[in-house]
PDB file as gemmi writes it, atoms N, CA and C in Angstrom:
CRYST1    1.000    1.000    1.000  90.00  90.00  90.00 P 1                      
ATOM      1  N   MET A   1      -2.050  -3.071 -17.359  1.00  0.00           N  
ATOM      2  CA  MET A   1      -1.908  -2.441 -16.038  1.00  0.00           C  
ATOM      3  C   MET A   1      -2.269  -0.916 -16.191  1.00  0.00           C  
ATOM      4  N   THR A   2      -2.829  -0.351 -15.236  1.00  0.00           N  
ATOM      5  CA  THR A   2      -3.349   1.042 -15.359  1.00  0.00           C  
ATOM      6  C   THR A   2      -2.258   1.836 -14.546  1.00  0.00           C  
ATOM      7  N   ASN A   3      -2.002   3.122 -15.112  1.00  0.00           N  
ATOM      8  CA  ASN A   3      -1.236   4.078 -14.446  1.00  0.00           C  
ATOM      9  C   ASN A   3      -1.806   4.500 -13.150  1.00  0.00           C  
ATOM     10  N   ASN A   4      -1.046   4.586 -12.030  1.00  0.00           N  
ATOM     11  CA  ASN A   4      -1.534   4.909 -10.719  1.00  0.00           C  
ATOM     12  C   ASN A   4      -2.289   6.220 -10.616  1.00  0.00           C  
ATOM     13  N   THR A   5      -1.950   7.139 -11.513  1.00  0.00           N  
ATOM     14  CA  THR A   5      -2.647   8.455 -11.539  1.00  0.00           C  
ATOM     15  C   THR A   5      -4.060   8.324 -11.939  1.00  0.00           C  
ATOM     16  N   ASP A   6      -4.397   7.209 -12.615  1.00  0.00           N  
ATOM     17  CA  ASP A   6      -5.736   7.037 -13.062  1.00  0.00           C  
ATOM     18  C   ASP A   6      -6.542   6.306 -12.003  1.00  0.00           C  
ATOM     19  N   LEU A   7      -5.961   5.947 -10.849  1.00  0.00           N  
ATOM     20  CA  LEU A   7      -6.649   5.134  -9.814  1.00  0.00           C  
ATOM     21  C   LEU A   7      -7.062   5.979  -8.659  1.00  0.00           C  
ATOM     22  N   GLN A   8      -8.263   5.723  -8.205  1.00  0.00           N  
ATOM     23  CA  GLN A   8      -8.720   6.292  -6.974  1.00  0.00           C  
ATOM     24  C   GLN A   8      -8.833   5.127  -5.956  1.00  0.00           C  
ATOM     25  N   VAL A   9      -8.051   5.110  -4.894  1.00  0.00           N  
ATOM     26  CA  VAL A   9      -7.971   3.977  -4.010  1.00  0.00           C  
ATOM     27  C   VAL A   9      -8.710   4.278  -2.665  1.00  0.00           C  
ATOM     28  N   THR A  10      -9.611   3.451  -2.245  1.00  0.00           N  
ATOM     29  CA  THR A  10     -10.316   3.647  -1.070  1.00  0.00           C  
ATOM     30  C   THR A  10     -10.377   2.336  -0.216  1.00  0.00           C  
ATOM     31  N   ASN A  11     -10.133   2.404   1.116  1.00  0.00           N  
ATOM     32  CA  ASN A  11     -10.282   1.290   1.974  1.00  0.00           C  
ATOM     33  C   ASN A  11     -11.656   1.424   2.604  1.00  0.00           C  
ATOM     34  N   PHE A  12     -12.376   0.290   2.818  1.00  0.00           N  
ATOM     35  CA  PHE A  12     -13.646   0.305   3.406  1.00  0.00           C  
ATOM     36  C   PHE A  12     -13.877  -0.904   4.191  1.00  0.00           C  
ATOM     37  N   ASN A  13     -14.761  -0.788   5.208  1.00  0.00           N  
ATOM     38  CA  ASN A  13     -15.096  -1.893   6.151  1.00  0.00           C  
ATOM     39  C   ASN A  13     -16.345  -2.606   5.492  1.00  0.00           C  
ATOM     40  N   PHE A  14     -16.186  -4.007   5.301  1.00  0.00           N  
ATOM     41  CA  PHE A  14     -17.309  -4.719   4.799  1.00  0.00           C  
ATOM     42  C   PHE A  14     -17.510  -5.858   5.731  1.00  0.00           C  
ATOM     43  N   TYR A  15     -18.510  -5.770   6.594  1.00  0.00           N  
ATOM     44  CA  TYR A  15     -18.867  -6.817   7.598  1.00  0.00           C  
ATOM     45  C   TYR A  15     -17.704  -7.119   8.459  1.00  0.00           C  
ATOM     46  N   GLY A  16     -16.867  -6.184   8.890  1.00  0.00           N  
ATOM     47  CA  GLY A  16     -15.745  -6.347   9.768  1.00  0.00           C  
ATOM     48  C   GLY A  16     -14.471  -6.638   9.070  1.00  0.00           C  
ATOM     49  N   ASP A  17     -14.494  -6.786   7.722  1.00  0.00           N  
ATOM     50  CA  ASP A  17     -13.187  -7.012   7.042  1.00  0.00           C  
ATOM     51  C   ASP A  17     -12.813  -5.710   6.372  1.00  0.00           C  
ATOM     52  N   GLU A  18     -11.499  -5.427   6.281  1.00  0.00           N  
ATOM     53  CA  GLU A  18     -11.012  -4.299   5.628  1.00  0.00           C  
ATOM     54  C   GLU A  18     -10.736  -4.649   4.173  1.00  0.00           C  
ATOM     55  N   LEU A  19     -11.547  -4.059   3.205  1.00  0.00           N  
ATOM     56  CA  LEU A  19     -11.331  -4.321   1.819  1.00  0.00           C  
ATOM     57  C   LEU A  19     -10.797  -3.094   1.156  1.00  0.00           C  
ATOM     58  N   ILE A  20     -10.397  -3.185  -0.056  1.00  0.00           N  
ATOM     59  CA  ILE A  20      -9.944  -2.100  -0.873  1.00  0.00           C  
ATOM     60  C   ILE A  20     -10.692  -1.896  -2.121  1.00  0.00           C  
ATOM     61  N   ALA A  21     -11.058  -0.702  -2.423  1.00  0.00           N  
ATOM     62  CA  ALA A  21     -11.799  -0.483  -3.670  1.00  0.00           C  
ATOM     63  C   ALA A  21     -10.981   0.407  -4.549  1.00  0.00           C  
ATOM     64  N   LEU A  22     -10.851   0.099  -5.813  1.00  0.00           N  
ATOM     65  CA  LEU A  22     -10.021   0.870  -6.769  1.00  0.00           C  
ATOM     66  C   LEU A  22     -10.915   1.228  -7.933  1.00  0.00           C  
ATOM     67  N   LYS A  23     -11.047   2.623  -8.205  1.00  0.00           N  
ATOM     68  CA  LYS A  23     -11.765   3.064  -9.300  1.00  0.00           C  
ATOM     69  C   LYS A  23     -10.751   3.567 -10.384  1.00  0.00           C  
ATOM     70  N   ASP A  24     -10.933   2.935 -11.470  1.00  0.00           N  
ATOM     71  CA  ASP A  24     -10.089   3.287 -12.657  1.00  0.00           C  
ATOM     72  C   ASP A  24     -10.816   4.595 -13.283  1.00  0.00           C  
ATOM     73  N   ASN A  25     -10.252   5.691 -12.975  1.00  0.00           N  
ATOM     74  CA  ASN A  25     -10.959   6.941 -13.405  1.00  0.00           C  
ATOM     75  C   ASN A  25     -10.909   7.059 -14.954  1.00  0.00           C  
ATOM     76  N   ALA A  26     -10.015   6.358 -15.613  1.00  0.00           N  
ATOM     77  CA  ALA A  26     -10.007   6.417 -17.082  1.00  0.00           C  
ATOM     78  C   ALA A  26     -11.261   5.687 -17.720  1.00  0.00           C  
ATOM     79  N   THR A  27     -11.735   4.570 -17.036  1.00  0.00           N  
ATOM     80  CA  THR A  27     -12.775   3.862 -17.577  1.00  0.00           C  
ATOM     81  C   THR A  27     -14.080   3.923 -16.710  1.00  0.00           C  
ATOM     82  N   GLY A  28     -13.890   4.236 -15.428  1.00  0.00           N  
ATOM     83  CA  GLY A  28     -15.025   4.310 -14.503  1.00  0.00           C  
ATOM     84  C   GLY A  28     -15.284   3.038 -13.785  1.00  0.00           C  
ATOM     85  N   GLU A  29     -14.486   1.956 -14.130  1.00  0.00           N  
ATOM     86  CA  GLU A  29     -14.679   0.635 -13.640  1.00  0.00           C  
ATOM     87  C   GLU A  29     -14.189   0.593 -12.111  1.00  0.00           C  
ATOM     88  N   ILE A  30     -14.851  -0.202 -11.305  1.00  0.00           N  
ATOM     89  CA  ILE A  30     -14.502  -0.329  -9.878  1.00  0.00           C  
ATOM     90  C   ILE A  30     -14.012  -1.833  -9.695  1.00  0.00           C  
ATOM     91  N   TYR A  31     -12.884  -1.937  -9.051  1.00  0.00           N  
ATOM     92  CA  TYR A  31     -12.207  -3.193  -8.723  1.00  0.00           C  
ATOM     93  C   TYR A  31     -12.037  -3.351  -7.221  1.00  0.00           C  
ATOM     94  N   THR A  32     -11.745  -4.620  -6.782  1.00  0.00           N  
ATOM     95  CA  THR A  32     -11.399  -4.960  -5.473  1.00  0.00           C  
ATOM     96  C   THR A  32     -10.367  -5.932  -5.470  1.00  0.00           C  
ATOM     97  N   SER A  33      -9.503  -5.988  -4.442  1.00  0.00           N  
ATOM     98  CA  SER A  33      -8.419  -7.006  -4.339  1.00  0.00           C  
ATOM     99  C   SER A  33      -8.981  -8.388  -4.185  1.00  0.00           C  
ATOM    100  N   ILE A  34      -8.506  -9.274  -5.089  1.00  0.00           N  
ATOM    101  CA  ILE A  34      -8.913 -10.683  -5.055  1.00  0.00           C  
ATOM    102  C   ILE A  34      -8.548 -11.304  -3.661  1.00  0.00           C  
ATOM    103  N   ASN A  35      -7.233 -11.042  -3.250  1.00  0.00           N  
ATOM    104  CA  ASN A  35      -6.807 -11.674  -2.042  1.00  0.00           C  
ATOM    105  C   ASN A  35      -7.636 -11.170  -0.809  1.00  0.00           C  
ATOM    106  N   SER A  36      -8.047  -9.954  -0.739  1.00  0.00           N  
ATOM    107  CA  SER A  36      -8.748  -9.427   0.324  1.00  0.00           C  
ATOM    108  C   SER A  36     -10.153 -10.101   0.387  1.00  0.00           C  
ATOM    109  N   VAL A  37     -10.793 -10.284  -0.723  1.00  0.00           N  
ATOM    110  CA  VAL A  37     -12.147 -10.808  -0.805  1.00  0.00           C  
ATOM    111  C   VAL A  37     -12.104 -12.306  -0.417  1.00  0.00           C  
ATOM    112  N   LEU A  38     -11.123 -13.022  -0.945  1.00  0.00           N  
ATOM    113  CA  LEU A  38     -11.046 -14.470  -0.564  1.00  0.00           C  
ATOM    114  C   LEU A  38     -10.669 -14.667   0.882  1.00  0.00           C  
ATOM    115  N   ARG A  39      -9.751 -13.931   1.476  1.00  0.00           N  
ATOM    116  CA  ARG A  39      -9.421 -14.016   2.809  1.00  0.00           C  
ATOM    117  C   ARG A  39     -10.567 -13.693   3.658  1.00  0.00           C  
ATOM    118  N   GLY A  40     -11.398 -12.627   3.255  1.00  0.00           N  
ATOM    119  CA  GLY A  40     -12.582 -12.239   3.976  1.00  0.00           C  
ATOM    120  C   GLY A  40     -13.626 -13.264   4.101  1.00  0.00           C  
ATOM    121  N   ILE A  41     -13.736 -14.145   3.190  1.00  0.00           N  
ATOM    122  CA  ILE A  41     -14.673 -15.177   3.229  1.00  0.00           C  
ATOM    123  C   ILE A  41     -14.074 -16.505   3.936  1.00  0.00           C  
ATOM    124  N   GLY A  42     -12.848 -16.401   4.307  1.00  0.00           N  
ATOM    125  CA  GLY A  42     -12.198 -17.452   5.071  1.00  0.00           C  
ATOM    126  C   GLY A  42     -11.167 -18.322   4.474  1.00  0.00           C  
ATOM    127  N   PHE A  43     -10.870 -18.079   3.312  1.00  0.00           N  
ATOM    128  CA  PHE A  43      -9.818 -18.895   2.669  1.00  0.00           C  
ATOM    129  C   PHE A  43      -8.449 -18.660   3.184  1.00  0.00           C  
ATOM    130  N   LYS A  44      -7.654 -19.698   3.312  1.00  0.00           N  
ATOM    131  CA  LYS A  44      -6.231 -19.568   3.764  1.00  0.00           C  
ATOM    132  C   LYS A  44      -5.331 -19.267   2.489  1.00  0.00           C  
ATOM    133  N   ASP A  45      -4.120 -19.077   2.707  1.00  0.00           N  
ATOM    134  CA  ASP A  45      -3.195 -18.608   1.593  1.00  0.00           C  
ATOM    135  C   ASP A  45      -3.289 -19.597   0.482  1.00  0.00           C  
ATOM    136  N   ASP A  46      -3.200 -20.942   0.668  1.00  0.00           N  
ATOM    137  CA  ASP A  46      -3.134 -21.903  -0.402  1.00  0.00           C  
ATOM    138  C   ASP A  46      -4.418 -21.823  -1.306  1.00  0.00           C  
ATOM    139  N   GLN A  47      -5.597 -21.728  -0.662  1.00  0.00           N  
ATOM    140  CA  GLN A  47      -6.878 -21.601  -1.372  1.00  0.00           C  
ATOM    141  C   GLN A  47      -6.915 -20.226  -2.053  1.00  0.00           C  
ATOM    142  N   VAL A  48      -6.411 -19.218  -1.479  1.00  0.00           N  
ATOM    143  CA  VAL A  48      -6.436 -17.949  -2.141  1.00  0.00           C  
ATOM    144  C   VAL A  48      -5.652 -17.954  -3.407  1.00  0.00           C  
ATOM    145  N   ARG A  49      -4.449 -18.503  -3.343  1.00  0.00           N  
ATOM    146  CA  ARG A  49      -3.612 -18.665  -4.564  1.00  0.00           C  
ATOM    147  C   ARG A  49      -4.410 -19.524  -5.687  1.00  0.00           C  
ATOM    148  N   TYR A  50      -4.895 -20.634  -5.187  1.00  0.00           N  
ATOM    149  CA  TYR A  50      -5.626 -21.551  -6.209  1.00  0.00           C  
ATOM    150  C   TYR A  50      -6.777 -20.842  -6.808  1.00  0.00           C  
ATOM    151  N   GLN A  51      -7.518 -20.208  -6.105  1.00  0.00           N  
ATOM    152  CA  GLN A  51      -8.766 -19.470  -6.531  1.00  0.00           C  
ATOM    153  C   GLN A  51      -8.358 -18.411  -7.470  1.00  0.00           C  
ATOM    154  N   ARG A  52      -7.293 -17.651  -7.121  1.00  0.00           N  
ATOM    155  CA  ARG A  52      -6.917 -16.405  -7.932  1.00  0.00           C  
ATOM    156  C   ARG A  52      -6.393 -16.958  -9.319  1.00  0.00           C  
ATOM    157  N   VAL A  53      -5.676 -18.066  -9.323  1.00  0.00           N  
ATOM    158  CA  VAL A  53      -5.208 -18.576 -10.551  1.00  0.00           C  
ATOM    159  C   VAL A  53      -6.422 -19.082 -11.447  1.00  0.00           C  
ATOM    160  N   LYS A  54      -7.329 -19.739 -10.803  1.00  0.00           N  
ATOM    161  CA  LYS A  54      -8.497 -20.238 -11.449  1.00  0.00           C  
ATOM    162  C   LYS A  54      -9.351 -19.047 -11.972  1.00  0.00           C  
ATOM    163  N   TRP A  55      -9.514 -18.073 -11.339  1.00  0.00           N  
ATOM    164  CA  TRP A  55     -10.356 -17.003 -11.911  1.00  0.00           C  
ATOM    165  C   TRP A  55      -9.518 -16.292 -13.039  1.00  0.00           C  
ATOM    166  N   ALA A  56      -8.237 -16.189 -13.006  1.00  0.00           N  
ATOM    167  CA  ALA A  56      -7.414 -15.516 -14.016  1.00  0.00           C  
ATOM    168  C   ALA A  56      -7.471 -16.373 -15.344  1.00  0.00           C  
ATOM    169  N   LYS A  57      -7.820 -17.695 -15.195  1.00  0.00           N  
ATOM    170  CA  LYS A  57      -7.889 -18.542 -16.390  1.00  0.00           C  
ATOM    171  C   LYS A  57      -9.256 -18.737 -16.851  1.00  0.00           C  
ATOM    172  N   ASP A  58     -10.253 -18.369 -16.245  1.00  0.00           N  
ATOM    173  CA  ASP A  58     -11.652 -18.599 -16.488  1.00  0.00           C  
ATOM    174  C   ASP A  58     -12.117 -17.644 -17.611  1.00  0.00           C  
ATOM    175  N   LYS A  59     -12.571 -18.163 -18.737  1.00  0.00           N  
ATOM    176  CA  LYS A  59     -12.934 -17.288 -19.851  1.00  0.00           C  
ATOM    177  C   LYS A  59     -14.016 -16.231 -19.586  1.00  0.00           C  
ATOM    178  N   SER A  60     -14.915 -16.558 -18.658  1.00  0.00           N  
ATOM    179  CA  SER A  60     -15.968 -15.549 -18.341  1.00  0.00           C  
ATOM    180  C   SER A  60     -15.505 -14.536 -17.286  1.00  0.00           C  
ATOM    181  N   ILE A  61     -14.411 -14.801 -16.574  1.00  0.00           N  
ATOM    182  CA  ILE A  61     -14.000 -14.031 -15.553  1.00  0.00           C  
ATOM    183  C   ILE A  61     -12.685 -13.226 -15.866  1.00  0.00           C  
ATOM    184  N   LEU A  62     -11.889 -13.782 -16.688  1.00  0.00           N  
ATOM    185  CA  LEU A  62     -10.489 -13.227 -16.917  1.00  0.00           C  
ATOM    186  C   LEU A  62     -10.466 -11.816 -17.408  1.00  0.00           C  
ATOM    187  N   LYS A  63     -11.438 -11.406 -18.115  1.00  0.00           N  
ATOM    188  CA  LYS A  63     -11.442 -10.058 -18.654  1.00  0.00           C  
ATOM    189  C   LYS A  63     -11.809  -9.018 -17.432  1.00  0.00           C  
ATOM    190  N   GLY A  64     -12.216  -9.524 -16.319  1.00  0.00           N  
ATOM    191  CA  GLY A  64     -12.435  -8.570 -15.169  1.00  0.00           C  
ATOM    192  C   GLY A  64     -11.324  -8.668 -14.282  1.00  0.00           C  
ATOM    193  N   VAL A  65     -10.308  -9.369 -14.491  1.00  0.00           N  
ATOM    194  CA  VAL A  65      -9.010  -9.509 -13.712  1.00  0.00           C  
ATOM    195  C   VAL A  65      -7.896  -8.661 -14.065  1.00  0.00           C  
ATOM    196  N   VAL A  66      -7.492  -7.668 -13.321  1.00  0.00           N  
ATOM    197  CA  VAL A  66      -6.440  -6.727 -13.704  1.00  0.00           C  
ATOM    198  C   VAL A  66      -5.439  -6.669 -12.547  1.00  0.00           C  
ATOM    199  N   LYS A  67      -4.181  -6.431 -12.931  1.00  0.00           N  
ATOM    200  CA  LYS A  67      -3.125  -6.132 -11.956  1.00  0.00           C  
ATOM    201  C   LYS A  67      -2.941  -4.645 -11.804  1.00  0.00           C  
ATOM    202  N   PHE A  68      -2.915  -4.215 -10.602  1.00  0.00           N  
ATOM    203  CA  PHE A  68      -2.664  -2.744 -10.271  1.00  0.00           C  
ATOM    204  C   PHE A  68      -1.491  -2.685  -9.175  1.00  0.00           C  
ATOM    205  N   THR A  69      -0.768  -1.661  -9.237  1.00  0.00           N  
ATOM    206  CA  THR A  69       0.256  -1.345  -8.254  1.00  0.00           C  
ATOM    207  C   THR A  69      -0.525  -0.380  -7.259  1.00  0.00           C  
ATOM    208  N   ILE A  70      -0.638  -0.803  -5.992  1.00  0.00           N  
ATOM    209  CA  ILE A  70      -1.370  -0.020  -5.029  1.00  0.00           C  
ATOM    210  C   ILE A  70      -0.499   0.219  -3.741  1.00  0.00           C  
ATOM    211  N   PRO A  71      -0.670   1.294  -3.135  1.00  0.00           N  
ATOM    212  CA  PRO A  71      -0.015   1.587  -1.846  1.00  0.00           C  
ATOM    213  C   PRO A  71      -0.383   0.616  -0.762  1.00  0.00           C  
ATOM    214  N   SER A  72       0.571   0.183   0.103  1.00  0.00           N  
ATOM    215  CA  SER A  72       0.299  -0.667   1.241  1.00  0.00           C  
ATOM    216  C   SER A  72       1.318  -0.173   2.344  1.00  0.00           C  
ATOM    217  N   ASN A  73       1.125  -0.803   3.515  1.00  0.00           N  
ATOM    218  CA  ASN A  73       1.940  -0.459   4.602  1.00  0.00           C  
ATOM    219  C   ASN A  73       3.408  -0.643   4.373  1.00  0.00           C  
ATOM    220  N   GLY A  74       3.723  -1.702   3.561  1.00  0.00           N  
ATOM    221  CA  GLY A  74       5.129  -2.043   3.145  1.00  0.00           C  
ATOM    222  C   GLY A  74       5.624  -1.404   1.905  1.00  0.00           C  
ATOM    223  N   GLY A  75       4.800  -0.391   1.461  1.00  0.00           N  
ATOM    224  CA  GLY A  75       5.203   0.300   0.158  1.00  0.00           C  
ATOM    225  C   GLY A  75       4.274  -0.220  -0.943  1.00  0.00           C  
ATOM    226  N   ASN A  76       4.591   0.276  -2.139  1.00  0.00           N  
ATOM    227  CA  ASN A  76       3.685  -0.162  -3.244  1.00  0.00           C  
ATOM    228  C   ASN A  76       3.842  -1.559  -3.570  1.00  0.00           C  
ATOM    229  N   GLN A  77       2.700  -2.249  -4.008  1.00  0.00           N  
ATOM    230  CA  GLN A  77       2.824  -3.694  -4.311  1.00  0.00           C  
ATOM    231  C   GLN A  77       1.860  -4.044  -5.434  1.00  0.00           C  
ATOM    232  N   MET A  78       2.151  -4.972  -6.291  1.00  0.00           N  
ATOM    233  CA  MET A  78       1.422  -5.349  -7.400  1.00  0.00           C  
ATOM    234  C   MET A  78       0.207  -6.342  -6.857  1.00  0.00           C  
ATOM    235  N   THR A  79      -1.037  -6.022  -7.164  1.00  0.00           N  
ATOM    236  CA  THR A  79      -2.051  -6.733  -6.633  1.00  0.00           C  
ATOM    237  C   THR A  79      -3.105  -7.125  -7.765  1.00  0.00           C  
ATOM    238  N   GLU A  80      -3.562  -8.376  -7.766  1.00  0.00           N  
ATOM    239  CA  GLU A  80      -4.456  -8.786  -8.669  1.00  0.00           C  
ATOM    240  C   GLU A  80      -5.837  -8.446  -8.158  1.00  0.00           C  
ATOM    241  N   CYS A  81      -6.694  -7.773  -8.987  1.00  0.00           N  
ATOM    242  CA  CYS A  81      -7.967  -7.241  -8.663  1.00  0.00           C  
ATOM    243  C   CYS A  81      -9.046  -7.799  -9.537  1.00  0.00           C  
ATOM    244  N   ILE A  82     -10.197  -7.742  -9.059  1.00  0.00           N  
ATOM    245  CA  ILE A  82     -11.355  -8.129  -9.993  1.00  0.00           C  
ATOM    246  C   ILE A  82     -12.345  -7.048 -10.050  1.00  0.00           C  
ATOM    247  N   SER A  83     -12.932  -6.962 -11.182  1.00  0.00           N  
ATOM    248  CA  SER A  83     -14.058  -6.024 -11.463  1.00  0.00           C  
ATOM    249  C   SER A  83     -15.223  -6.356 -10.568  1.00  0.00           C  
ATOM    250  N   THR A  84     -15.897  -5.311  -9.942  1.00  0.00           N  
ATOM    251  CA  THR A  84     -17.066  -5.656  -9.148  1.00  0.00           C  
ATOM    252  C   THR A  84     -18.119  -6.208 -10.024  1.00  0.00           C  
ATOM    253  N   GLN A  85     -18.108  -6.008 -11.301  1.00  0.00           N  
ATOM    254  CA  GLN A  85     -19.124  -6.594 -12.201  1.00  0.00           C  
ATOM    255  C   GLN A  85     -18.940  -8.100 -12.300  1.00  0.00           C  
ATOM    256  N   LYS A  86     -17.682  -8.533 -12.227  1.00  0.00           N  
ATOM    257  CA  LYS A  86     -17.384  -9.994 -12.478  1.00  0.00           C  
ATOM    258  C   LYS A  86     -17.346 -10.779 -11.105  1.00  0.00           C  
ATOM    259  N   LEU A  87     -17.209  -9.952 -10.030  1.00  0.00           N  
ATOM    260  CA  LEU A  87     -17.107 -10.610  -8.770  1.00  0.00           C  
ATOM    261  C   LEU A  87     -18.169 -11.532  -8.383  1.00  0.00           C  
ATOM    262  N   PRO A  88     -19.510 -11.196  -8.574  1.00  0.00           N  
ATOM    263  CA  PRO A  88     -20.596 -12.148  -8.161  1.00  0.00           C  
ATOM    264  C   PRO A  88     -20.518 -13.420  -8.952  1.00  0.00           C  
ATOM    265  N   LEU A  89     -20.189 -13.386 -10.194  1.00  0.00           N  
ATOM    266  CA  LEU A  89     -20.034 -14.587 -11.065  1.00  0.00           C  
ATOM    267  C   LEU A  89     -18.768 -15.518 -10.531  1.00  0.00           C  
ATOM    268  N   ALA A  90     -17.720 -14.792 -10.214  1.00  0.00           N  
ATOM    269  CA  ALA A  90     -16.552 -15.460  -9.721  1.00  0.00           C  
ATOM    270  C   ALA A  90     -16.886 -16.185  -8.487  1.00  0.00           C  
ATOM    271  N   LEU A  91     -17.517 -15.519  -7.511  1.00  0.00           N  
ATOM    272  CA  LEU A  91     -17.868 -16.125  -6.260  1.00  0.00           C  
ATOM    273  C   LEU A  91     -18.779 -17.232  -6.459  1.00  0.00           C  
ATOM    274  N   ALA A  92     -19.725 -17.066  -7.382  1.00  0.00           N  
ATOM    275  CA  ALA A  92     -20.703 -18.222  -7.623  1.00  0.00           C  
ATOM    276  C   ALA A  92     -20.068 -19.482  -8.199  1.00  0.00           C  
ATOM    277  N   LYS A  93     -18.946 -19.234  -8.857  1.00  0.00           N  
ATOM    278  CA  LYS A  93     -18.312 -20.413  -9.399  1.00  0.00           C  
ATOM    279  C   LYS A  93     -17.283 -21.177  -8.446  1.00  0.00           C  
ATOM    280  N   ILE A  94     -17.202 -20.709  -7.215  1.00  0.00           N  
ATOM    281  CA  ILE A  94     -16.472 -21.515  -6.267  1.00  0.00           C  
ATOM    282  C   ILE A  94     -17.159 -22.748  -5.904  1.00  0.00           C  
ATOM    283  N   ASN A  95     -16.428 -23.840  -6.151  1.00  0.00           N  
ATOM    284  CA  ASN A  95     -16.935 -25.173  -5.989  1.00  0.00           C  
ATOM    285  C   ASN A  95     -16.895 -25.572  -4.507  1.00  0.00           C  
ATOM    286  N   ILE A  96     -17.944 -25.977  -3.929  1.00  0.00           N  
ATOM    287  CA  ILE A  96     -17.956 -26.508  -2.555  1.00  0.00           C  
ATOM    288  C   ILE A  96     -17.681 -28.013  -2.619  1.00  0.00           C  
ATOM    289  N   THR A  97     -16.415 -28.356  -2.390  1.00  0.00           N  
ATOM    290  CA  THR A  97     -15.964 -29.779  -2.453  1.00  0.00           C  
ATOM    291  C   THR A  97     -15.978 -30.401  -1.147  1.00  0.00           C  
ATOM    292  N   LYS A  98     -15.875 -31.711  -1.087  1.00  0.00           N  
ATOM    293  CA  LYS A  98     -15.863 -32.460   0.148  1.00  0.00           C  
ATOM    294  C   LYS A  98     -14.764 -32.003   0.950  1.00  0.00           C  
ATOM    295  N   ARG A  99     -13.612 -31.781   0.409  1.00  0.00           N  
ATOM    296  CA  ARG A  99     -12.408 -31.325   1.096  1.00  0.00           C  
ATOM    297  C   ARG A  99     -12.584 -29.911   1.827  1.00  0.00           C  
ATOM    298  N   LEU A 100     -13.206 -29.042   1.061  1.00  0.00           N  
ATOM    299  CA  LEU A 100     -13.616 -27.716   1.519  1.00  0.00           C  
ATOM    300  C   LEU A 100     -14.606 -27.785   2.559  1.00  0.00           C  
ATOM    301  N   GLU A 101     -15.534 -28.711   2.582  1.00  0.00           N  
ATOM    302  CA  GLU A 101     -16.458 -28.821   3.633  1.00  0.00           C  
ATOM    303  C   GLU A 101     -15.851 -29.479   4.867  1.00  0.00           C  
ATOM    304  N   ARG A 102     -14.922 -30.389   4.699  1.00  0.00           N  
ATOM    305  CA  ARG A 102     -14.246 -30.969   5.789  1.00  0.00           C  
ATOM    306  C   ARG A 102     -13.267 -30.050   6.478  1.00  0.00           C  
ATOM    307  N   ASP A 103     -12.412 -29.397   5.670  1.00  0.00           N  
ATOM    308  CA  ASP A 103     -11.330 -28.644   6.192  1.00  0.00           C  
ATOM    309  C   ASP A 103     -11.659 -27.227   6.608  1.00  0.00           C  
ATOM    310  N   TYR A 104     -12.780 -26.702   5.979  1.00  0.00           N  
ATOM    311  CA  TYR A 104     -13.228 -25.342   6.267  1.00  0.00           C  
ATOM    312  C   TYR A 104     -14.751 -25.146   6.280  1.00  0.00           C  
ATOM    313  N   PRO A 105     -15.300 -25.843   7.247  1.00  0.00           N  
ATOM    314  CA  PRO A 105     -16.781 -25.812   7.314  1.00  0.00           C  
ATOM    315  C   PRO A 105     -17.344 -24.425   7.500  1.00  0.00           C  
ATOM    316  N   TYR A 106     -16.685 -23.486   8.059  1.00  0.00           N  
ATOM    317  CA  TYR A 106     -17.124 -22.092   8.200  1.00  0.00           C  
ATOM    318  C   TYR A 106     -17.284 -21.376   6.932  1.00  0.00           C  
ATOM    319  N   ILE A 107     -16.507 -21.761   5.858  1.00  0.00           N  
ATOM    320  CA  ILE A 107     -16.711 -21.205   4.561  1.00  0.00           C  
ATOM    321  C   ILE A 107     -17.950 -21.741   3.932  1.00  0.00           C  
ATOM    322  N   THR A 108     -18.220 -23.069   4.032  1.00  0.00           N  
ATOM    323  CA  THR A 108     -19.311 -23.652   3.265  1.00  0.00           C  
ATOM    324  C   THR A 108     -20.593 -23.316   3.931  1.00  0.00           C  
ATOM    325  N   GLU A 109     -20.563 -22.869   5.220  1.00  0.00           N  
ATOM    326  CA  GLU A 109     -21.919 -22.400   5.828  1.00  0.00           C  
ATOM    327  C   GLU A 109     -22.414 -21.187   5.115  1.00  0.00           C  
TER     328      GLU A 109                                                      
END                                                                             
């Protein structure tokens, strides 16, 4: 986990969704909240949890997953974030299953 003094936190609008970007000033690496990204593409809470755990266990993605304490409306909270360098690979690894197509057709489109 990175010390908050090393973080630069920015909220930004991405196609109508409010996302958060975190720059680790110590390394220059940029991260975004996993939950925000997955909710932004239409996943519900159970799919967000499943995908977040899956990414944290994936050998090619896990090095880009970091927990940060960030400010929120309810106070500081621990948030799992993913490096923007690993995000495209993580998104490409989402499997479009029959259940996902049936229950969430707007995601698979």
